[in-house]
XYZ file of C-alpha atoms in Angstrom:
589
model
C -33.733 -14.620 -4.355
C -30.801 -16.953 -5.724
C -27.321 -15.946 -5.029
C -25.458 -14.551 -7.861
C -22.830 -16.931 -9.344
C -19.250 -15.852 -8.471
C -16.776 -15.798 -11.089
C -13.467 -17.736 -10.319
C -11.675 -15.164 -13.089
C -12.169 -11.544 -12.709
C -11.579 -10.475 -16.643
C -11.899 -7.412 -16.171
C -9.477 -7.127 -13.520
C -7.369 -8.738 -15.647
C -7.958 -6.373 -18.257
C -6.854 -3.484 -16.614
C -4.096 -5.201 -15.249
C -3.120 -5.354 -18.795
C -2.597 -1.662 -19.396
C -0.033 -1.674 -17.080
C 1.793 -4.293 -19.522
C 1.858 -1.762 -22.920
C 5.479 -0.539 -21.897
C 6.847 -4.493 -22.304
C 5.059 -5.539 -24.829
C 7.886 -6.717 -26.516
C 8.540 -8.429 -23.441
C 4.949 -9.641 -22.934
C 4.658 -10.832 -26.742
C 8.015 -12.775 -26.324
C 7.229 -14.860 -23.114
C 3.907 -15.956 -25.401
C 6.359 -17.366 -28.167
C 8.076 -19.226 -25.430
C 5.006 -20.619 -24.098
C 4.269 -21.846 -27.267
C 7.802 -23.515 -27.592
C 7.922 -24.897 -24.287
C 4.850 -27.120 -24.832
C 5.767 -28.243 -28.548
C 8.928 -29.060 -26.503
C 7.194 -31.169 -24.307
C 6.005 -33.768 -26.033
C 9.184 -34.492 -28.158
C 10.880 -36.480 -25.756
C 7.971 -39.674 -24.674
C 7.298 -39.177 -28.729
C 11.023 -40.000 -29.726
C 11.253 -42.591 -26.678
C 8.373 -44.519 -28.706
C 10.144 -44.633 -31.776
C 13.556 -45.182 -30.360
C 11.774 -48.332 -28.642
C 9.593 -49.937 -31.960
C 11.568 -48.457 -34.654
C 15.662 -49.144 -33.113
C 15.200 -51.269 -29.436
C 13.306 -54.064 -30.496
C 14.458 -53.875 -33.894
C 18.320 -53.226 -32.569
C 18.877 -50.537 -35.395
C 22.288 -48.830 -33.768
C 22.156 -45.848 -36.181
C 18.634 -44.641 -35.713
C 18.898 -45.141 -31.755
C 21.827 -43.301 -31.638
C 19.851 -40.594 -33.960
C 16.482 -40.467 -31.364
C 19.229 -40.271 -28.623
C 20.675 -37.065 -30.014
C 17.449 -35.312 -30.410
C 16.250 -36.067 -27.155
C 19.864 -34.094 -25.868
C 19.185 -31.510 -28.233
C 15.637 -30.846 -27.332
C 16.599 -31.085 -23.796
C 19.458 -28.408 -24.223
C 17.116 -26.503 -25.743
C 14.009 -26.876 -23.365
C 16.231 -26.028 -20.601
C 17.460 -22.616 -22.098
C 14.031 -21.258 -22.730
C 12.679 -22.305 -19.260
C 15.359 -20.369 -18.279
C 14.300 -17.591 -20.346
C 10.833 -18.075 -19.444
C 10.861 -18.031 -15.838
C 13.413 -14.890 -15.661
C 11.347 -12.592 -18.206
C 8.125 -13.665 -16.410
C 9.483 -12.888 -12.969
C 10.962 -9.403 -14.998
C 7.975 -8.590 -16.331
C 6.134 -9.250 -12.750
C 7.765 -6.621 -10.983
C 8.202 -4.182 -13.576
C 4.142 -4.021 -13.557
C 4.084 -3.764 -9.640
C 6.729 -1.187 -9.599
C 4.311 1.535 -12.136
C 1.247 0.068 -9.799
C 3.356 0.809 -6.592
C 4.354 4.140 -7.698
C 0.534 5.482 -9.008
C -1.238 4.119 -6.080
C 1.414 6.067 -3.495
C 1.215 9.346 -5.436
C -2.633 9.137 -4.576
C -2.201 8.239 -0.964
C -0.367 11.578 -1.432
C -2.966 13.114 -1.918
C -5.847 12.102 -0.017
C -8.201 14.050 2.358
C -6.784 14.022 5.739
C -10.407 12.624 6.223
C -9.546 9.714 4.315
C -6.691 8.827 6.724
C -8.745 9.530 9.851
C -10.783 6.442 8.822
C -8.232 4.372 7.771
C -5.720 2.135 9.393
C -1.878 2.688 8.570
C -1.216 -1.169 8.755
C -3.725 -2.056 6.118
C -2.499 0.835 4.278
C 1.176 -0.322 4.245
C -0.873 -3.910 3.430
C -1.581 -2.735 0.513
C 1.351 -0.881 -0.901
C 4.038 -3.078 0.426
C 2.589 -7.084 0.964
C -0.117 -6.662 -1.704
C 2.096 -5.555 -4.247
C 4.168 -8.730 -4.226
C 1.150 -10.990 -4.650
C 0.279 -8.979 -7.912
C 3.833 -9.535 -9.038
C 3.307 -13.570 -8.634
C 0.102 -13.066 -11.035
C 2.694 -12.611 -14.077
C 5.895 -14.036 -12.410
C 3.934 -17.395 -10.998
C 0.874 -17.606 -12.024
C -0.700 -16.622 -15.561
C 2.153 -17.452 -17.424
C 2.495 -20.822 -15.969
C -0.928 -21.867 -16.189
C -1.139 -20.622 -19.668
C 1.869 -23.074 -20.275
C 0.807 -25.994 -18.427
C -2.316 -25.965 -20.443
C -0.843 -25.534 -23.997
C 1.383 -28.482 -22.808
C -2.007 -30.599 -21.994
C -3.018 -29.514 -25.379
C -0.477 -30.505 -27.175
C -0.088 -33.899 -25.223
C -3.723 -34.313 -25.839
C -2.951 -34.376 -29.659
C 0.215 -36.500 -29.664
C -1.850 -39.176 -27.654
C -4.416 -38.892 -29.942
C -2.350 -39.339 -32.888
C -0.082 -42.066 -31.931
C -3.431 -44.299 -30.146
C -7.337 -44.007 -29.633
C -7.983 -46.281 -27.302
C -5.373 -45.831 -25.138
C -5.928 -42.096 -25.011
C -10.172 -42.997 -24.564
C -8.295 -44.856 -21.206
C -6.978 -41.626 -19.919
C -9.244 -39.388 -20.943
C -12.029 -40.981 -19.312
C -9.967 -40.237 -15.756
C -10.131 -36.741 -16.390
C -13.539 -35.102 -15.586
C -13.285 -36.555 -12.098
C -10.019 -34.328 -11.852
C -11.543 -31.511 -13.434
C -14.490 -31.163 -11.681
C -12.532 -31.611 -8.102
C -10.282 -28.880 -9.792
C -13.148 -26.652 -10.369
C -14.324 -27.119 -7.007
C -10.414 -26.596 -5.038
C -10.264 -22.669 -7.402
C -13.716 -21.999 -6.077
C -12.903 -22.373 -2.095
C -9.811 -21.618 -2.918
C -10.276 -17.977 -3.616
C -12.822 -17.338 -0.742
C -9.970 -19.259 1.584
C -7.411 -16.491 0.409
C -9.919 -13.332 0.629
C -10.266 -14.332 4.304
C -6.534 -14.595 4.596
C -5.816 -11.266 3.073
C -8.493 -9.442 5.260
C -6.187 -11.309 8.550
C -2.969 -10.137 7.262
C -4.494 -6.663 6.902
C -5.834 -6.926 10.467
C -2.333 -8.346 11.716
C -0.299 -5.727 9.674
C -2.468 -3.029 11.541
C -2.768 -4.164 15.174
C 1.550 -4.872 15.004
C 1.736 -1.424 13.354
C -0.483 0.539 16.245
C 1.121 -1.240 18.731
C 4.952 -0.538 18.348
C 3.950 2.842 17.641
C 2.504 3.039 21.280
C 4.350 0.877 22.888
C 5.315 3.260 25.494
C 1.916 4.112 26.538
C 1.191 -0.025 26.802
C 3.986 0.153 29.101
C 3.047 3.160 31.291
C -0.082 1.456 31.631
C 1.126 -2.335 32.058
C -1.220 -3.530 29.201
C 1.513 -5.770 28.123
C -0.662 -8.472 29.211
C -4.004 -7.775 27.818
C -1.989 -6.872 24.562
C -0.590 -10.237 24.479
C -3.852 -11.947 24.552
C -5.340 -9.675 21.787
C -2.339 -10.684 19.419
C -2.763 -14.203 20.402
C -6.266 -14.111 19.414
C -5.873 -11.976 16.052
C -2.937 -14.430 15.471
C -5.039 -17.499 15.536
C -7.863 -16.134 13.449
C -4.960 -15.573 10.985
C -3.142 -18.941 11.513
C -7.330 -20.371 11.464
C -7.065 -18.920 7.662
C -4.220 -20.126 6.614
C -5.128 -23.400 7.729
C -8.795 -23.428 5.672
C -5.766 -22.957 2.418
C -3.548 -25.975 3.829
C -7.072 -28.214 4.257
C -7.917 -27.551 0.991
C -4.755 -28.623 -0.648
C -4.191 -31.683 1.305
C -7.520 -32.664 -0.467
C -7.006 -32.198 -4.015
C -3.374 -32.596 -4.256
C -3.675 -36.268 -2.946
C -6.897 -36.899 -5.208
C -5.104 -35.737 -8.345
C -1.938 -38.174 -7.365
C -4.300 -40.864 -6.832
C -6.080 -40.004 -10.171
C -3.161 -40.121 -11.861
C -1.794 -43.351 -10.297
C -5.086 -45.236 -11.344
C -5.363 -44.281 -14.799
C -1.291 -45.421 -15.222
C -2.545 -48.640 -13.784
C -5.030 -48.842 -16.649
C -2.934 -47.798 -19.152
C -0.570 -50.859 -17.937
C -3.210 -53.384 -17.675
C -4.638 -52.549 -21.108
C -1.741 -51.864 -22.988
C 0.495 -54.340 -21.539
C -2.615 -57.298 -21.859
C -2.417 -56.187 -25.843
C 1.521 -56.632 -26.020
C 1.571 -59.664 -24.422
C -1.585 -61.410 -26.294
C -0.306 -59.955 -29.075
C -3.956 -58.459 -30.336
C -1.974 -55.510 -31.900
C -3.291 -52.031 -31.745
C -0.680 -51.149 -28.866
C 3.249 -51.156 -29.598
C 5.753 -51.405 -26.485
C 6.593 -48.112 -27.439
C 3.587 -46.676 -27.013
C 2.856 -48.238 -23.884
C 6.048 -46.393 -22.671
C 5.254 -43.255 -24.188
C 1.702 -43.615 -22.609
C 3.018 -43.951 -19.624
C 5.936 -40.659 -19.598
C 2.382 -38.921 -21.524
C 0.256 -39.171 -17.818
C 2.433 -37.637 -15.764
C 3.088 -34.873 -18.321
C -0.842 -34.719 -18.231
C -2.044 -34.968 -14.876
C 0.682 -32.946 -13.214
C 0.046 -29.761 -15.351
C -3.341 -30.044 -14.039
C -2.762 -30.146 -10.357
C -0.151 -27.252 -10.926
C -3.061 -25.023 -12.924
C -4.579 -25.744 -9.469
C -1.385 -24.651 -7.892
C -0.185 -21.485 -9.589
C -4.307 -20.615 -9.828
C -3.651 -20.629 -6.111
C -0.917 -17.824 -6.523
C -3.236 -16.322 -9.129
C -6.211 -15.842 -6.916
C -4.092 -14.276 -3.974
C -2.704 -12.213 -6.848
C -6.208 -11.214 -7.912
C -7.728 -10.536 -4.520
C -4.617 -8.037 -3.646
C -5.492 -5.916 -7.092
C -8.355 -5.830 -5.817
C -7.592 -4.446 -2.820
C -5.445 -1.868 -4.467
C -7.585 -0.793 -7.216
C -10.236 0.171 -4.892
C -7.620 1.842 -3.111
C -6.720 3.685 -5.953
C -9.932 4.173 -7.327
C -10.847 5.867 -4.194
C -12.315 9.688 -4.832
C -10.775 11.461 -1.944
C -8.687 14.038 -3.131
C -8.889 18.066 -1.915
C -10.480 19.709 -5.313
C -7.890 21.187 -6.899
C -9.256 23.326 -9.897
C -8.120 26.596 -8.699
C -5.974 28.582 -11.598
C -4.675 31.656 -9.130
C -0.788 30.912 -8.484
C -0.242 32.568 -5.090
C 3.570 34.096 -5.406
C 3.393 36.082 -2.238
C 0.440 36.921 -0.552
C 0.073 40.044 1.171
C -1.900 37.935 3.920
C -5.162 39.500 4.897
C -7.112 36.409 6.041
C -10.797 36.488 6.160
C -13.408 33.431 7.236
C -17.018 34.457 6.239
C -19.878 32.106 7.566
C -17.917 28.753 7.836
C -19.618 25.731 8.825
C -17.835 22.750 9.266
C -18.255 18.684 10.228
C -15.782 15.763 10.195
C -18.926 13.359 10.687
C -22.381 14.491 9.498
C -24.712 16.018 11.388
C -22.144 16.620 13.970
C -20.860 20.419 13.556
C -17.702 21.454 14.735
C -17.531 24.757 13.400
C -21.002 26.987 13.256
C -20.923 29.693 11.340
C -17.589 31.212 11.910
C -16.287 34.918 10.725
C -13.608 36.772 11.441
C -10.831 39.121 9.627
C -7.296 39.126 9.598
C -5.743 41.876 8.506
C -2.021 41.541 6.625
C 1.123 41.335 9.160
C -1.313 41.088 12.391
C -1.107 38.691 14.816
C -3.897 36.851 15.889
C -4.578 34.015 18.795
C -6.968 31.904 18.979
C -8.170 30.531 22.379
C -10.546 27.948 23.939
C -11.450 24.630 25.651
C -10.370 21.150 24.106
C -12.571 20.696 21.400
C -13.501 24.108 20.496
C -12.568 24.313 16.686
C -9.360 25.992 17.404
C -6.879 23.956 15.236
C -10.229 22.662 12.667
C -9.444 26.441 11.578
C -5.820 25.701 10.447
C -6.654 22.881 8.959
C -9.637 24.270 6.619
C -7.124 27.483 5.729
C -4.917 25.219 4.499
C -7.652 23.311 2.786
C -6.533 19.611 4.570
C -10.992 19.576 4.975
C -13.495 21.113 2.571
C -15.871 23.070 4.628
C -19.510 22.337 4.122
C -20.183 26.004 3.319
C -19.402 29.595 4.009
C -15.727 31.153 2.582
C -12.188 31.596 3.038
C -10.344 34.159 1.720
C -6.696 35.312 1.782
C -6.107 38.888 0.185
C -9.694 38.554 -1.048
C -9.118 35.448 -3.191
C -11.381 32.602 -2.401
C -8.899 29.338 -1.516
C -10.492 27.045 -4.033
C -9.403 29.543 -6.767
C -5.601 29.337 -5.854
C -3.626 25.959 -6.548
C -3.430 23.924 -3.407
C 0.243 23.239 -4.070
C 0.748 26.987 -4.077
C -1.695 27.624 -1.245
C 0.330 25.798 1.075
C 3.623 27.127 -0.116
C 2.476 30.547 1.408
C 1.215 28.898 4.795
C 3.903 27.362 7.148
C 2.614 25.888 10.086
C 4.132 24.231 13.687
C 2.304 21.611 15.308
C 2.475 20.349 18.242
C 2.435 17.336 17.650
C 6.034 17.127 16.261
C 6.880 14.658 13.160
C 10.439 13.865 12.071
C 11.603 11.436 9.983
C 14.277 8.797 10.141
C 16.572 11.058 8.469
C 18.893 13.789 9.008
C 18.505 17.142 11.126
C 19.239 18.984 7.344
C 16.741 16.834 5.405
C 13.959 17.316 7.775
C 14.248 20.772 7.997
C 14.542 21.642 4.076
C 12.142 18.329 3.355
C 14.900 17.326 0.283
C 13.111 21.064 -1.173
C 15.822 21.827 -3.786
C 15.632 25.663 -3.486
C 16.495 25.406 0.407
C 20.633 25.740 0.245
C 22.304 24.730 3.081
C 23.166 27.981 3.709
C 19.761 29.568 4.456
C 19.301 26.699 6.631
C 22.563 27.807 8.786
C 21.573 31.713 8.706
C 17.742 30.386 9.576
C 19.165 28.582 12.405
C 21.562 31.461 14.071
C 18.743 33.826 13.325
C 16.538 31.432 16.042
C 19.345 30.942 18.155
C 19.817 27.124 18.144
C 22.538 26.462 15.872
C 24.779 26.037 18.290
C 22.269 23.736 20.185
C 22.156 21.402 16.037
C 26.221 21.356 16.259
C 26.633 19.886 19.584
C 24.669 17.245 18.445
C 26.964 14.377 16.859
C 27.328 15.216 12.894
C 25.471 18.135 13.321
C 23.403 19.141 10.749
C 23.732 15.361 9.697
C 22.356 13.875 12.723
C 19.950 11.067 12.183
C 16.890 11.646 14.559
C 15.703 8.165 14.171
C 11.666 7.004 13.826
C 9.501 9.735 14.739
C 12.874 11.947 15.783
C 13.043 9.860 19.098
C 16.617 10.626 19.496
C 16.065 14.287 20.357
C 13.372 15.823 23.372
C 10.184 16.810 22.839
C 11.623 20.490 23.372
C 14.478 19.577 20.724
C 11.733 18.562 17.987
C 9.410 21.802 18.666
C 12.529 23.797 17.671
C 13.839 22.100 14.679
C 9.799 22.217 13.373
C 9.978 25.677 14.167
C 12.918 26.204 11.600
C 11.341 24.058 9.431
C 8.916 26.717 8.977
C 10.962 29.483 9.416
C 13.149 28.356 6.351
C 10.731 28.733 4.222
C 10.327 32.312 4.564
C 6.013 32.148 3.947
C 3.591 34.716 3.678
C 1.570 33.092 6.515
C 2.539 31.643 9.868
C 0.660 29.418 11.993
C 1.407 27.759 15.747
C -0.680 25.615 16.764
C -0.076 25.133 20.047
C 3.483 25.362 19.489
C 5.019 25.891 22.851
C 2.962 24.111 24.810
C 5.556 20.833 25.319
C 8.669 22.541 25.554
C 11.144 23.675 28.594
C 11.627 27.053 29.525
C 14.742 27.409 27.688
C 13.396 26.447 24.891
C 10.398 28.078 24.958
C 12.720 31.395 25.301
C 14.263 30.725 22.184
C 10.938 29.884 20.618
C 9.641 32.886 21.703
C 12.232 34.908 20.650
C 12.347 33.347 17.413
C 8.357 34.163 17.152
C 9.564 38.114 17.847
C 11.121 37.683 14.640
C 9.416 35.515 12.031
C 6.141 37.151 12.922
C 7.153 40.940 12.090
C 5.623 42.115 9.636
C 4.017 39.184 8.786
C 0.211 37.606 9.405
C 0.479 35.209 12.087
C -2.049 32.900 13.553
C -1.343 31.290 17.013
C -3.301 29.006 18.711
C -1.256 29.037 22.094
C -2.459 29.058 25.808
C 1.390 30.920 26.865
C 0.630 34.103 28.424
C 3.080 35.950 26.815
C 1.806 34.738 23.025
C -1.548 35.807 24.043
C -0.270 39.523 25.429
C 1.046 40.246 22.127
C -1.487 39.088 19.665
C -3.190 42.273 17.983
C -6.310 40.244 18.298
C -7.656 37.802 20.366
C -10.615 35.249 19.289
C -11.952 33.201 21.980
C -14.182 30.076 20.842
C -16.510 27.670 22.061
C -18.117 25.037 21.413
C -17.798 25.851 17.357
C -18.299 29.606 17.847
C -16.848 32.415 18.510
C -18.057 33.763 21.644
C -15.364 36.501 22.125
C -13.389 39.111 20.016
C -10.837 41.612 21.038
C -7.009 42.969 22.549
C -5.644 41.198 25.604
C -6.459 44.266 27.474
C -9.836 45.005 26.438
C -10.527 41.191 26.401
C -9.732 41.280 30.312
C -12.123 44.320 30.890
C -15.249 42.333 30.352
C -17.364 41.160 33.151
C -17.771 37.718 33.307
C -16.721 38.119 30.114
C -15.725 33.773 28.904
C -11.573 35.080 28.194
C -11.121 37.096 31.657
C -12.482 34.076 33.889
C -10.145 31.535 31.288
C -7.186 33.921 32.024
C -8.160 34.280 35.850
C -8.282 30.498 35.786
C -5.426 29.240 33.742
C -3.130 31.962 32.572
C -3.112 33.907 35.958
C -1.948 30.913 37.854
C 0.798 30.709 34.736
C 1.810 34.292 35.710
C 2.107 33.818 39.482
C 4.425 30.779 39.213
């Protein structure tokens, strides 16, 4: 079966490039009517230089050469000014585009699956909205425009060759299928060349990324070394791309200068044998002017092999992007119930659940909450414990079953709503590079300053935020590496707490923390969970003591139900021998 051909334009990429152009059209339309006038433009001056030689040189007529001279300055003036134009509106027009691109294709990454990002890599991700962005700017700003310009230039150098002589033009033309064809064959490798450097920079982009992110654990483990080699090696397969791009160029570019050279050569021999045997049919002027024409014909060429250069990296990263953005992995969210306050009776009815097919992680789960009780949910590592937080607050669709809070099914309330009511601390702490204030309120414009400071004494640690330099206006740094692990748990905590919800979950929220800090947590947990449904998945005695119900899972099920107390009165029951185990030997010490 024959390969199918590969097109070296992708129109319909272009095409919907395109839409992203109807707010400049103006713009757009304008940069076409310079186009135009920059190749009339470029003609005038070897034109004028022909008739300044025949008509005012040889004849040495003083008023008509000053005349030619004077146009050539104007048109030159002029020329200049709308290249200036040209390029600046181009460039303009480049990264307006990528700025409405940028924008749409991060509002979906906003809203992805959290499966989507458990497959994907964060480097090729930032790739794509940072690096790949740029190339699609040079499509407009360095690469359509030009080309379509240095081809209406050809064109219109074609003509005034034509026009002024035949056979002289039949000299130059004949040079120029040789130059096409190695033209045609420099865009095809060309583009396969840059799709193999795009998938490196990806792959470079990502391995840098992961790497600086866990650069402490490549240190604890002296993996410096082994590190250094894998870079090394992903470095040359990237440098190994590049290359195939720089091979390819020092080919052509060389061919089309020699291509060039020759047919000048020809022109000279041919031309200048007419002047000087005086056969007619060639002027000295138009041996001149054939010979400013070549350049002006031959260059334009090997840049349309250039810029298509900047155009093909251009058209590989909107690629790349598109099918980013065409990518279908967004929560459904069709439900028309606007949860205000919810009362927060929690029910789970029969859920099943996988994050890789045929692999079930939860099997066939049920259990009821009732509003303003306190449940805990414990386990073994892998048991499904935090998979339930995550499918309450619909991060993962479950494969069947229900979820309801106050008796409405989840899919019928508005996600955004949903997870208005449901505040939840992780363990797994993230701050941003921003302020102690602005990570606790999240820039939410209802939060008041104010209700952050009452939030804060309510918990006990606002004395702990203004010992901190600036206070409230502290700037944690990356990842809120300036502050303890113990530090982080409680400003998450009052993240939460600030937002007064209907719902409270802790996953695991103590469980990294000092003592002191765990007292203030704790005490803080007294309070936010009063009268309110709380779910915490904990393995701190005194969580667990208080909890008005206790679900014990494993494996995906739910193998235990009940009080702390009556929990603990069950032979061999699977929560007494996990308490005798763990939480016993918590209590002693």
């Amino acid at each position: 079966m024959s390969k199918p051909k590969e097109n070296i334009f992708d129109f319909k990429l272009f095409k919907r490039l395109f839409e992203y152009i109807k707010p400049y059209k103006l713009v757009f339309y304008s940069l076409i009517v310079l186009v135009i006038l920059l190749a009339a433009f470029s003609a005038a001056t070897p034109y004028l230089t022909k008739y300044a030689i025949d008509n005012s040189i040889i004849t040495r007529e003083e008023k008509d050469f000053l005349f030619y001279i004077v146009m050539m300055l104007g048109i030159l003036v002029v020329s200049t000014v709308f290249q200036l134009l040209f390029i600046y509106y181009a460039t303009w027009l480049g990264q307006n585009l990528v700025v409405d691109v940028r924008i749409k294709l991060f509002n979906h990454l906003l809203r992805f699956k959290m499966k989507y990002y458990d497959n994907s890599s964060v480097g090729v991700l930032i790739t794509r909205a940072v690096t790949d962005m740029e190339r699609i700017a040079d499509i407009f700003g360095q690469g359509l425009f030009m080309i379509v310009r240095d081809l209406l230039t050809m064109a219109v150098v074609f003509g005034v060759m034509i026009y002024l002589n035949l056979k002289l033009s039949l000299i130059v033309f004949a040079m120029l299928p040789l130059l096409l064809y190695a033209t045609r064959l420099f865009q095809k490798y060309m583009k396969k060349a840059f799709e193999e450097v795009r998938t490196e920079v990806s792959n470079l982009n990502s391995f840098v990324q992961e790497r600086l992110t866990g650069m402490k654990i490549l240190q604890l483990f002296t993996r410096e070394n082994i590190e250094y080699d894998n870079f090394k090696a992903i470095n040359e397969r990237h440098k190994k791309g590049w290359l195939k791009t720089v091979w390819y160029n020092s080919i052509f570019f060389p061919i089309a200068e020699l291509s060039a050279s020759i047919t000048i050569g020809l022109v000279a021999w041919y031309g200048g044998l007419n002047v000087v045997l005086n056969e007619g049919g060639v002027s000295q002027g138009d041996l001149v002017a054939f010979i400013m024409f070549i350049p002006m014909l031959f260059r334009p060429l090997r840049q349309i092999a250039d810029k298509f250069n900047t155009l093909q990296m251009g058209m590989v990263a909107a690629t790349r992007v598109f099918k980013v953005i065409d990518t279908t992995s967004q929560i459904d969210d069709h439900g028309t119930y606007i949860a205000e306050n919810f009362e927060g009776a929690i029910s789970f009815d029969k859920v099943y659940f996988n994050y890789v097919e045929d692999e079930t992680v939860l099997k066939g789960i049920s259990f009821d909450v009732e509003a303003g009780e306190t449940i805990a949910i414990v386990g073994a590592t892998g048991a499904g414990k935090s998979t339930i937080i995550n499918l309450l607050s619909r991060f993962y669709e479950i494969k069947s079953g229900m979820i309801t809070v106050d008796g409405i099914d989840i899919k019928d309330v508005t996600l955004a709503s949903l997870r208005t009511q449901i505040a939840v601390v992780l363990q797994d702490v993230f701050l941003f590079a921003d302020t102690i204030m602005n990570n606790i309120t999240l820039n939410h414009p209802e939060i008041t300053e104010a209700q952050v400071y009452q939030a804060a004494k309510d918990i006990g640690i606002h004395d702990f935020i203004m010992s901190l330099p600036n206070g409230y206006q502290y700037n944690v740094k990356e990842r809120g590496v300036m502050l303890s692990s113990g530090q982080r748990q409680l400003i998450s905590f009052l993240r939460a707490y600030v937002t007064n919800p209907s719902i409270l979950v802790l996953d695991e929220a103590t469980s990294s923390v000092d003592s002191y800090s765990e007292q203030l947590i704790q005490n803080a947990t007294d309070k936010i969970t009063k009268g309110r449904t709380s779910i915490v998945i904990a393995h701190r005695l005194a969580t667990i003591q208080k909890a008005d119900q206790i679900i014990v899972m494993d494996a995906g099920e739910i193998v235990e139900k009940g009080t702390h107390d009556e929990l603990l009165k069950k032979e061999n029951g699977y929560y007494k021998n996990l308490y005798e185990v763990q939480f016993l030997k918590e209590h002693v010490a």
